[in-house]
Tab-separated table of C-alpha atoms and ligand atoms in Angstrom:
chain	number	residue	atom	x	y	z
A	1	MET	CA	-10.855	3.881	-20.948
A	2	ILE	CA	-8.661	1.170	-19.630
A	3	ASP	CA	-7.383	2.600	-16.361
A	4	LEU	CA	-4.001	1.104	-15.374
A	5	ARG	CA	-2.851	4.156	-13.258
A	6	SER	CA	-3.525	2.464	-9.852
A	7	ASP	CA	-5.512	-0.252	-8.120
A	8	THR	CA	-7.191	2.631	-6.246
A	9	VAL	CA	-9.393	3.301	-9.252
A	10	THR	CA	-11.698	0.326	-8.876
A	11	LYS	CA	-15.511	0.962	-8.615
A	12	PRO	CA	-17.401	-0.725	-5.776
A	13	THR	CA	-18.942	-3.982	-6.910
A	14	ALA	CA	-22.804	-4.461	-7.241
A	15	GLU	CA	-22.589	-6.575	-3.917
A	16	MET	CA	-20.793	-3.799	-2.107
A	17	ARG	CA	-23.360	-1.157	-3.265
A	18	ARG	CA	-26.194	-3.320	-2.018
A	19	ALA	CA	-24.487	-3.957	1.342
A	20	MET	CA	-23.897	-0.097	1.555
A	21	ALA	CA	-27.516	0.533	1.017
A	22	GLU	CA	-28.671	-1.939	3.593
A	23	ALA	CA	-25.904	-1.328	6.196
A	24	ASP	CA	-26.862	-1.074	9.855
A	25	VAL	CA	-25.391	2.217	11.187
A	26	GLY	CA	-24.878	4.401	14.364
A	27	ASP	CA	-22.617	7.178	15.276
A	28	ASP	CA	-19.036	5.753	15.170
A	29	VAL	CA	-17.614	8.759	17.237
A	30	TYR	CA	-19.666	7.263	20.101
A	31	GLY	CA	-18.497	3.743	19.156
A	32	GLU	CA	-22.037	2.838	18.064
A	33	ASP	CA	-21.835	1.898	14.549
A	34	PRO	CA	-22.309	-1.837	14.393
A	35	THR	CA	-21.075	-2.357	10.848
A	36	VAL	CA	-17.742	-0.379	11.683
A	37	ASN	CA	-17.439	-2.327	14.936
A	38	ARG	CA	-17.830	-5.659	13.024
A	39	LEU	CA	-15.134	-4.470	10.419
A	40	GLU	CA	-12.703	-3.692	13.216
A	41	GLU	CA	-13.393	-7.031	14.916
A	42	ARG	CA	-12.851	-9.006	11.763
A	43	ALA	CA	-9.716	-7.087	10.691
A	44	ALA	CA	-8.203	-7.654	14.242
A	45	GLU	CA	-9.151	-11.390	13.983
A	46	ILE	CA	-7.735	-11.858	10.506
A	47	PHE	CA	-4.459	-10.213	11.507
A	48	ALA	CA	-4.312	-11.835	14.857
A	49	LYS	CA	-3.946	-8.358	16.647
A	50	GLN	CA	-5.818	-7.124	19.731
A	51	ALA	CA	-7.756	-4.379	18.049
A	52	ALA	CA	-8.323	-2.417	14.807
A	53	LEU	CA	-9.212	1.087	13.747
A	54	PHE	CA	-11.150	2.009	10.683
A	55	VAL	CA	-9.724	5.213	9.017
A	56	PRO	CA	-10.799	7.066	5.770
A	57	THR	CA	-7.349	6.667	4.107
A	58	GLY	CA	-4.090	4.620	4.093
A	59	THR	CA	-2.281	8.025	4.699
A	60	MET	CA	-4.309	8.561	7.887
A	61	GLY	CA	-3.602	4.966	8.958
A	62	ASN	CA	0.163	5.305	8.536
A	63	THR	CA	0.069	8.821	10.203
A	64	ILE	CA	-1.720	7.293	13.241
A	65	GLY	CA	0.338	4.090	13.464
A	66	ILE	CA	3.627	6.330	13.360
A	67	LYS	CA	2.192	8.685	15.971
A	68	THR	CA	1.294	5.978	18.405
A	69	ALA	CA	4.905	4.788	18.397
A	70	THR	CA	7.104	7.941	18.428
A	71	GLU	CA	7.784	11.261	20.219
A	72	HIS	CA	8.388	14.557	18.610
A	73	GLY	CA	12.064	15.038	17.628
A	74	GLN	CA	12.770	11.363	16.830
A	75	GLU	CA	13.666	9.667	13.531
A	76	VAL	CA	11.642	7.080	11.570
A	77	ILE	CA	13.789	4.670	9.553
A	78	CYS	CA	12.287	3.854	6.324
A	79	GLU	CA	13.240	2.778	2.763
A	80	ALA	CA	14.172	5.621	0.337
A	81	ARG	CA	11.297	5.091	-2.122
A	82	SER	CA	8.683	4.615	0.631
A	83	HIS	CA	5.250	5.981	0.483
A	84	ILE	CA	5.435	7.694	3.944
A	85	LEU	CA	8.441	9.763	2.803
A	86	ASN	CA	7.597	10.452	-0.808
A	87	TYR	CA	3.750	10.388	-1.057
A	88	GLU	CA	2.279	11.634	2.066
A	89	LEU	CA	3.067	15.437	2.125
A	90	ALA	CA	5.648	15.131	4.854
A	91	MET	CA	2.976	13.973	7.333
A	92	THR	CA	5.586	12.166	9.505
A	93	ALA	CA	7.173	15.620	10.118
A	94	TRP	CA	3.819	17.474	10.199
A	95	PHE	CA	1.933	15.356	12.676
A	96	ALA	CA	4.498	13.082	14.528
A	97	GLY	CA	7.221	15.708	14.487
A	98	CYS	CA	9.764	13.055	13.260
A	99	LEU	CA	12.316	12.991	10.461
A	100	CYS	CA	12.473	10.215	8.104
A	101	ARG	CA	15.895	8.506	7.862
A	102	ALA	CA	15.781	7.042	4.420
A	103	ILE	CA	17.866	3.849	3.509
A	104	PRO	CA	17.924	2.866	-0.057
A	105	ALA	CA	17.513	-1.056	-0.348
A	106	ASP	CA	17.400	-3.499	-3.283
A	107	GLY	CA	13.835	-4.127	-4.517
A	108	GLY	CA	12.666	-1.751	-1.603
A	109	VAL	CA	13.269	-4.565	0.920
A	110	LEU	CA	15.101	-3.482	4.034
A	111	GLN	CA	17.389	-5.933	5.779
A	112	TRP	CA	18.034	-5.807	9.640
A	113	ALA	CA	21.868	-5.394	9.098
A	114	GLY	CA	21.179	-2.222	6.985
A	115	ILE	CA	18.797	-0.781	9.518
A	116	GLU	CA	21.047	-1.629	12.609
A	117	ARG	CA	23.784	0.583	11.186
A	118	GLU	CA	21.437	3.650	10.975
A	119	ILE	CA	19.836	3.389	14.442
A	120	ARG	CA	20.840	6.466	16.476
A	121	PRO	CA	20.863	6.468	20.241
A	122	LEU	CA	19.931	9.400	22.443
A	123	GLY	CA	23.002	11.847	22.235
A	124	PRO	CA	23.854	15.435	22.163
A	125	HIS	CA	23.538	16.050	18.430
A	126	TRP	CA	21.207	13.747	16.697
A	127	ALA	CA	17.614	12.790	16.634
A	128	PRO	CA	17.193	9.409	18.251
A	129	THR	CA	15.640	6.573	16.249
A	130	GLY	CA	12.015	6.196	17.372
A	131	LEU	CA	10.541	3.591	14.913
A	132	ILE	CA	11.295	1.380	11.986
A	133	GLU	CA	8.835	1.519	9.081
A	134	ILE	CA	8.452	-1.177	6.362
A	135	GLU	CA	6.388	-1.117	3.278
A	136	ASN	CA	4.937	-4.550	2.221
A	137	THR	CA	4.360	-4.723	-0.730
A	138	HIS	CA	6.761	-1.898	-1.779
A	139	ASN	CA	4.877	0.141	-4.145
A	140	MET	CA	7.489	2.170	-6.042
A	141	ALA	CA	9.885	-0.699	-5.956
A	142	GLY	CA	7.442	-2.365	-8.249
A	143	GLY	CA	5.159	-4.157	-5.768
A	144	THR	CA	7.806	-6.299	-4.208
A	145	VAL	CA	7.176	-8.661	-1.414
A	146	TYR	CA	9.070	-8.918	1.989
A	147	PRO	CA	10.347	-12.461	2.647
A	148	PRO	CA	8.498	-13.267	6.039
A	149	ARG	CA	11.985	-14.157	7.649
A	150	VAL	CA	13.236	-10.604	6.822
A	151	VAL	CA	10.213	-9.058	8.541
A	152	ASP	CA	10.749	-11.230	11.590
A	153	GLU	CA	14.347	-10.457	11.741
A	154	ILE	CA	13.653	-6.775	11.547
A	155	CYS	CA	11.037	-6.987	14.213
A	156	ASP	CA	13.293	-9.142	16.514
A	157	GLY	CA	16.143	-6.734	16.000
A	158	ALA	CA	14.031	-3.642	16.606
A	159	HIS	CA	12.239	-5.109	19.752
A	160	ALA	CA	15.638	-6.026	21.188
A	161	ARG	CA	16.590	-2.322	20.836
A	162	GLY	CA	13.387	-1.164	22.325
A	163	LEU	CA	12.089	0.072	19.068
A	164	LYS	CA	8.587	-0.580	17.579
A	165	VAL	CA	7.874	-1.541	13.870
A	166	HIS	CA	5.049	-0.172	11.793
A	167	MET	CA	4.182	-1.914	8.506
A	168	ASP	CA	2.605	0.068	5.719
A	169	GLY	CA	0.795	-2.942	4.404
A	170	ALA	CA	-1.322	-0.861	1.985
A	171	SER	CA	-1.091	-4.003	-0.208
A	172	ILE	CA	-0.280	-6.729	2.331
A	173	PHE	CA	-2.904	-8.949	0.678
A	174	ASN	CA	-0.991	-8.800	-2.524
A	175	ALA	CA	1.972	-9.959	-0.450
A	176	ALA	CA	-0.111	-12.776	1.041
A	177	ALA	CA	-1.362	-13.933	-2.405
A	178	ALA	CA	2.001	-13.856	-3.886
A	179	LEU	CA	3.472	-16.051	-0.930
A	180	GLY	CA	0.401	-18.159	-0.450
A	181	ARG	CA	0.517	-17.388	3.270
A	182	PRO	CA	-2.140	-15.692	5.487
A	183	VAL	CA	-1.588	-11.983	6.325
A	184	ARG	CA	-1.372	-12.902	10.155
A	185	GLU	CA	1.804	-14.783	9.448
A	186	LEU	CA	3.366	-11.926	7.389
A	187	CYS	CA	2.832	-9.293	10.167
A	188	ALA	CA	2.941	-11.433	13.323
A	189	LYS	CA	5.650	-9.530	14.880
A	190	ALA	CA	4.856	-6.040	13.552
A	191	ASP	CA	3.462	-3.647	16.317
A	192	THR	CA	0.979	-1.809	13.957
A	193	VAL	CA	0.038	-2.674	10.450
A	194	MET	CA	-1.917	-0.340	7.950
A	195	PHE	CA	-3.842	-1.946	5.085
A	196	CYS	CA	-6.034	-0.368	2.531
A	197	LEU	CA	-9.576	-1.623	1.652
A	198	SER	CA	-9.807	0.759	-1.184
A	199	LYS	CA	-6.557	-0.322	-3.004
A	200	GLY	CA	-6.584	-3.672	-4.737
A	201	LEU	CA	-9.541	-4.931	-2.657
A	202	GLY	CA	-12.317	-2.827	-4.485
A	203	ALA	CA	-13.887	-0.821	-1.508
A	204	PRO	CA	-14.587	2.790	-2.479
A	205	VAL	CA	-13.192	4.279	0.656
A	206	GLY	CA	-11.157	3.120	3.784
A	207	SER	CA	-8.169	1.554	5.386
A	208	MET	CA	-7.450	-0.183	8.581
A	209	LEU	CA	-4.883	0.019	11.291
A	210	VAL	CA	-4.336	-2.990	13.478
A	211	GLY	CA	-2.324	-3.259	16.780
A	212	THR	CA	-2.685	-3.536	20.561
A	213	THR	CA	-5.779	-2.358	22.257
A	214	GLU	CA	-3.818	0.407	23.956
A	215	ALA	CA	-2.416	1.838	20.648
A	216	MET	CA	-5.804	1.694	18.935
A	217	ALA	CA	-7.408	3.479	21.833
A	218	ARG	CA	-4.895	6.358	21.484
A	219	GLY	CA	-5.109	5.985	17.767
A	220	ARG	CA	-8.859	6.737	17.872
A	221	LEU	CA	-8.123	10.124	19.571
A	222	TYR	CA	-5.493	11.030	16.927
A	223	ARG	CA	-8.075	9.998	14.182
A	224	LYS	CA	-10.489	12.596	15.663
A	225	ARG	CA	-7.844	15.195	15.914
A	226	LEU	CA	-7.018	14.638	12.241
A	227	GLY	CA	-10.635	15.132	11.426
A	228	GLY	CA	-11.261	11.354	10.761
A	229	GLY	CA	-14.002	10.862	13.363
A	230	MET	CA	-16.734	9.750	11.033
A	231	ARG	CA	-20.306	9.345	11.984
A	232	GLN	CA	-22.573	6.747	10.145
A	233	ALA	CA	-19.464	5.244	8.626
A	234	GLY	CA	-21.234	1.797	8.515
A	235	VAL	CA	-22.162	2.568	4.875
A	236	LEU	CA	-18.440	2.576	4.158
A	237	ALA	CA	-17.560	-0.351	6.499
A	238	ALA	CA	-20.225	-2.565	4.692
A	239	ALA	CA	-18.297	-2.332	1.575
A	240	GLY	CA	-14.986	-2.716	3.439
A	241	LEU	CA	-16.214	-5.933	4.934
A	242	ILE	CA	-16.805	-7.424	1.447
A	243	ALA	CA	-13.407	-6.116	0.399
A	244	LEU	CA	-11.790	-7.827	3.467
A	245	GLU	CA	-13.602	-11.225	3.293
A	246	LYS	CA	-14.054	-11.806	-0.393
A	247	MET	CA	-11.627	-9.833	-2.518
A	248	PRO	CA	-8.238	-11.183	-1.354
A	249	ALA	CA	-9.020	-14.544	-2.928
A	250	ARG	CA	-8.934	-13.181	-6.394
A	251	LEU	CA	-5.757	-11.094	-6.235
A	252	HIS	CA	-3.716	-13.741	-8.029
A	253	GLU	CA	-5.655	-12.743	-11.205
A	254	ASP	CA	-4.175	-9.313	-11.043
A	255	HIS	CA	-0.813	-10.731	-10.478
A	256	ALA	CA	-1.124	-13.033	-13.562
A	257	ASN	CA	-2.251	-10.050	-15.594
A	258	ALA	CA	0.773	-8.017	-14.482
A	259	LYS	CA	3.199	-10.802	-15.229
A	260	TRP	CA	1.551	-11.283	-18.634
A	261	LEU	CA	1.872	-7.691	-19.571
A	262	ALA	CA	5.520	-7.376	-18.305
A	263	GLU	CA	6.640	-10.366	-20.412
A	264	ARG	CA	5.218	-8.805	-23.565
A	265	LEU	CA	6.400	-5.201	-22.719
A	266	ALA	CA	9.913	-6.708	-22.458
A	267	GLU	CA	9.702	-7.645	-26.022
A	268	LEU	CA	8.789	-4.055	-27.316
A	269	PRO	CA	11.339	-1.788	-28.707
A	270	GLY	CA	12.438	0.915	-26.460
A	271	ILE	CA	11.040	-0.519	-23.373
A	272	SER	CA	13.117	-2.084	-20.638
A	273	VAL	CA	11.542	-4.356	-17.847
A	274	ASP	CA	12.419	-7.545	-16.152
A	275	PRO	CA	9.364	-9.658	-15.961
A	276	ALA	CA	10.955	-11.807	-13.343
A	277	SER	CA	10.967	-8.744	-10.980
A	278	VAL	CA	7.155	-8.515	-11.094
A	279	GLU	CA	5.883	-10.361	-7.988
A	280	THR	CA	2.433	-8.822	-7.579
A	281	ASN	CA	0.275	-6.367	-9.544
A	282	ILE	CA	2.590	-3.561	-10.283
A	283	VAL	CA	4.809	-3.190	-13.415
A	284	ILE	CA	7.445	-0.395	-13.495
A	285	PHE	CA	9.054	-0.090	-16.851
A	286	ASP	CA	11.662	2.110	-18.312
A	287	VAL	CA	10.804	4.066	-21.542
A	288	SER	CA	14.131	5.934	-21.930
A	289	ARG	CA	15.089	4.174	-25.202
A	290	THR	CA	11.928	5.176	-26.844
A	291	GLY	CA	13.444	8.634	-27.033
A	292	ARG	CA	10.202	10.149	-25.420
A	293	ALA	CA	9.440	11.290	-21.920
A	294	SER	CA	6.902	9.378	-19.932
A	295	ALA	CA	4.510	12.368	-19.837
A	296	GLU	CA	4.494	12.418	-23.614
A	297	LEU	CA	3.666	8.644	-23.817
A	298	SER	CA	1.102	8.959	-21.108
A	299	ALA	CA	-0.746	11.647	-23.104
A	300	GLU	CA	-0.459	9.580	-26.166
A	301	PHE	CA	-1.819	6.461	-24.472
A	302	LYS	CA	-4.648	8.465	-23.228
A	303	THR	CA	-5.797	9.627	-26.702
A	304	ARG	CA	-5.970	5.935	-27.441
A	305	GLY	CA	-8.156	4.925	-24.411
A	306	VAL	CA	-5.378	3.789	-22.109
A	307	LEU	CA	-4.325	5.396	-18.752
A	308	ILE	CA	-0.812	4.927	-17.458
A	309	ASN	CA	1.189	7.341	-15.512
A	310	GLY	CA	4.870	8.069	-15.381
A	311	ILE	CA	6.666	7.985	-12.090
A	312	ASN	CA	9.566	10.236	-13.308
A	313	PRO	CA	10.511	11.200	-16.924
A	314	LEU	CA	12.022	7.798	-17.640
A	315	GLN	CA	9.761	5.226	-15.911
A	316	MET	CA	6.133	4.397	-15.976
A	317	ARG	CA	4.002	2.443	-13.602
A	318	LEU	CA	0.974	0.235	-14.521
A	319	VAL	CA	-1.138	-1.509	-11.923
A	320	THR	CA	-3.703	-4.343	-12.663
A	321	HIS	CA	-6.866	-4.671	-10.574
A	322	TYR	CA	-10.392	-5.894	-10.350
A	323	ASP	CA	-11.657	-3.652	-13.156
A	324	VAL	CA	-9.270	-4.725	-15.859
A	325	ALA	CA	-9.602	-8.277	-17.178
A	326	ARG	CA	-7.084	-10.103	-19.486
A	327	ARG	CA	-9.008	-8.790	-22.511
A	328	GLN	CA	-8.281	-5.189	-21.436
A	329	CYS	CA	-4.698	-5.967	-20.770
A	330	GLU	CA	-4.395	-7.238	-24.357
A	331	GLN	CA	-5.984	-4.011	-25.786
A	332	ALA	CA	-3.682	-1.950	-23.579
A	333	LEU	CA	-0.684	-3.826	-24.891
A	334	GLU	CA	-1.815	-3.202	-28.477
A	335	VAL	CA	-1.973	0.551	-27.778
A	336	ILE	CA	1.419	0.595	-26.217
A	337	ARG	CA	2.998	-1.497	-28.881
A	338	ASP	CA	1.536	0.997	-31.564
A	339	THR	CA	2.660	4.025	-29.707
A	340	VAL	CA	6.231	3.054	-28.922
A	341	SER	CA	6.827	1.588	-32.403
A	342	VAL	CA	6.130	4.946	-33.770
A	343	ALA	CA	8.257	6.607	-31.203
A	344	VAL	CA	11.403	4.476	-31.639
B	401	TLP	N1	-0.796	4.410	-3.103
B	401	TLP	C1	-1.365	5.210	-4.230
B	401	TLP	C2	-0.533	6.485	-4.432
B	401	TLP	O1	-0.566	7.249	-3.269
B	401	TLP	C3	0.842	6.271	-4.864
B	401	TLP	C4	-1.235	4.334	-5.470
B	401	TLP	O2	-1.660	4.705	-6.524
B	401	TLP	O3	-0.427	3.253	-5.445
B	401	TLP	N2	0.936	3.292	1.417
B	401	TLP	C5	1.148	2.795	0.209
B	401	TLP	C6	2.306	1.843	0.110
B	401	TLP	C7	0.292	3.071	-0.896
B	401	TLP	O4	0.579	2.579	-2.074
B	401	TLP	C8	-0.750	4.061	-0.781
B	401	TLP	C9	-1.669	4.406	-1.953
B	401	TLP	C10	-0.999	4.505	0.579
B	401	TLP	C11	-0.072	4.107	1.703
B	401	TLP	C12	-1.895	5.622	0.852
B	401	TLP	O5	-3.178	5.246	0.682
B	401	TLP	P1	-4.337	6.435	0.498
B	401	TLP	O6	-4.205	6.844	-0.895
B	401	TLP	O7	-5.584	5.714	0.973
B	401	TLP	O8	-4.017	7.514	1.480
């Protein structure tokens, strides 16, 4: 199977498996796992933040990041297609007790002017704004990258209003690869940043939250409350360290494969996609002119050995990653071409 459903599907590399087998471990609930401690120190260093917290999933990292910056009964401003609003089972409401105020933005990239209009002060009727959340890269907008200047403007504006900014940087290393800038520059002013080790970077499990020492200390308690206090988690952190140190350097290969696929998909009958909009490793393409629903196409691709999911009846998303080389992209393209030429 050529699996283009997500960059979460990668299997740990041989080097990761070796490191996992040999990892030095201890009980991380007591803060005694040396490998987890090293991973947290390295993450904090690389992001130039005071501290970091190893969490089992990106969803838990976002949940904790949002919780550390808000109070029950507030609103979190986010983009309309954001992961926190659409793919985390209403966790912002469930755990932090906050509503999401969704703002649609071109390419998923919010601008300070658009956010400022939506900020609500304390008043007799409305839920006051507690936090601004931005997603970089923006998954469901097609892996789009925030220009660093826009992030800085949002953070400066938010801070001037006494608000914090949480960045869902699940794929922040893809943004860094696309811009050729280090992650610490892209999130310098964000208060908390979540990034995934298990998405694009090849680790089997794990995400990180980075921020101030104070926020991470509180975050550690929320993590325990959520059931994320892991014990000898060094076996996971060992793979995470390799993901963090080694895997970012190769992400440009995934970006080149995504662009290559988008350029060729654009030539196929019934498919619409603008290759210029593909900035990282995600290609969202419209299949409505094939006359078939994305679920049908998905099932057909699968019978021919290619996995690609629909994100709604009209659009599909493919994601390139470490476990698909250019050769597999060529094979996947053949399958898509054969399937849609029959469909049209
Ligand atoms: N993204 C997954 C799905 O959940 C959609 C994928 O296949 O792309 N923030 C963003 C922006 C993400 O894209 C994801 C995962 C997460 C958070 C959550 O990470 P996990 O799955 O570890 O909870």
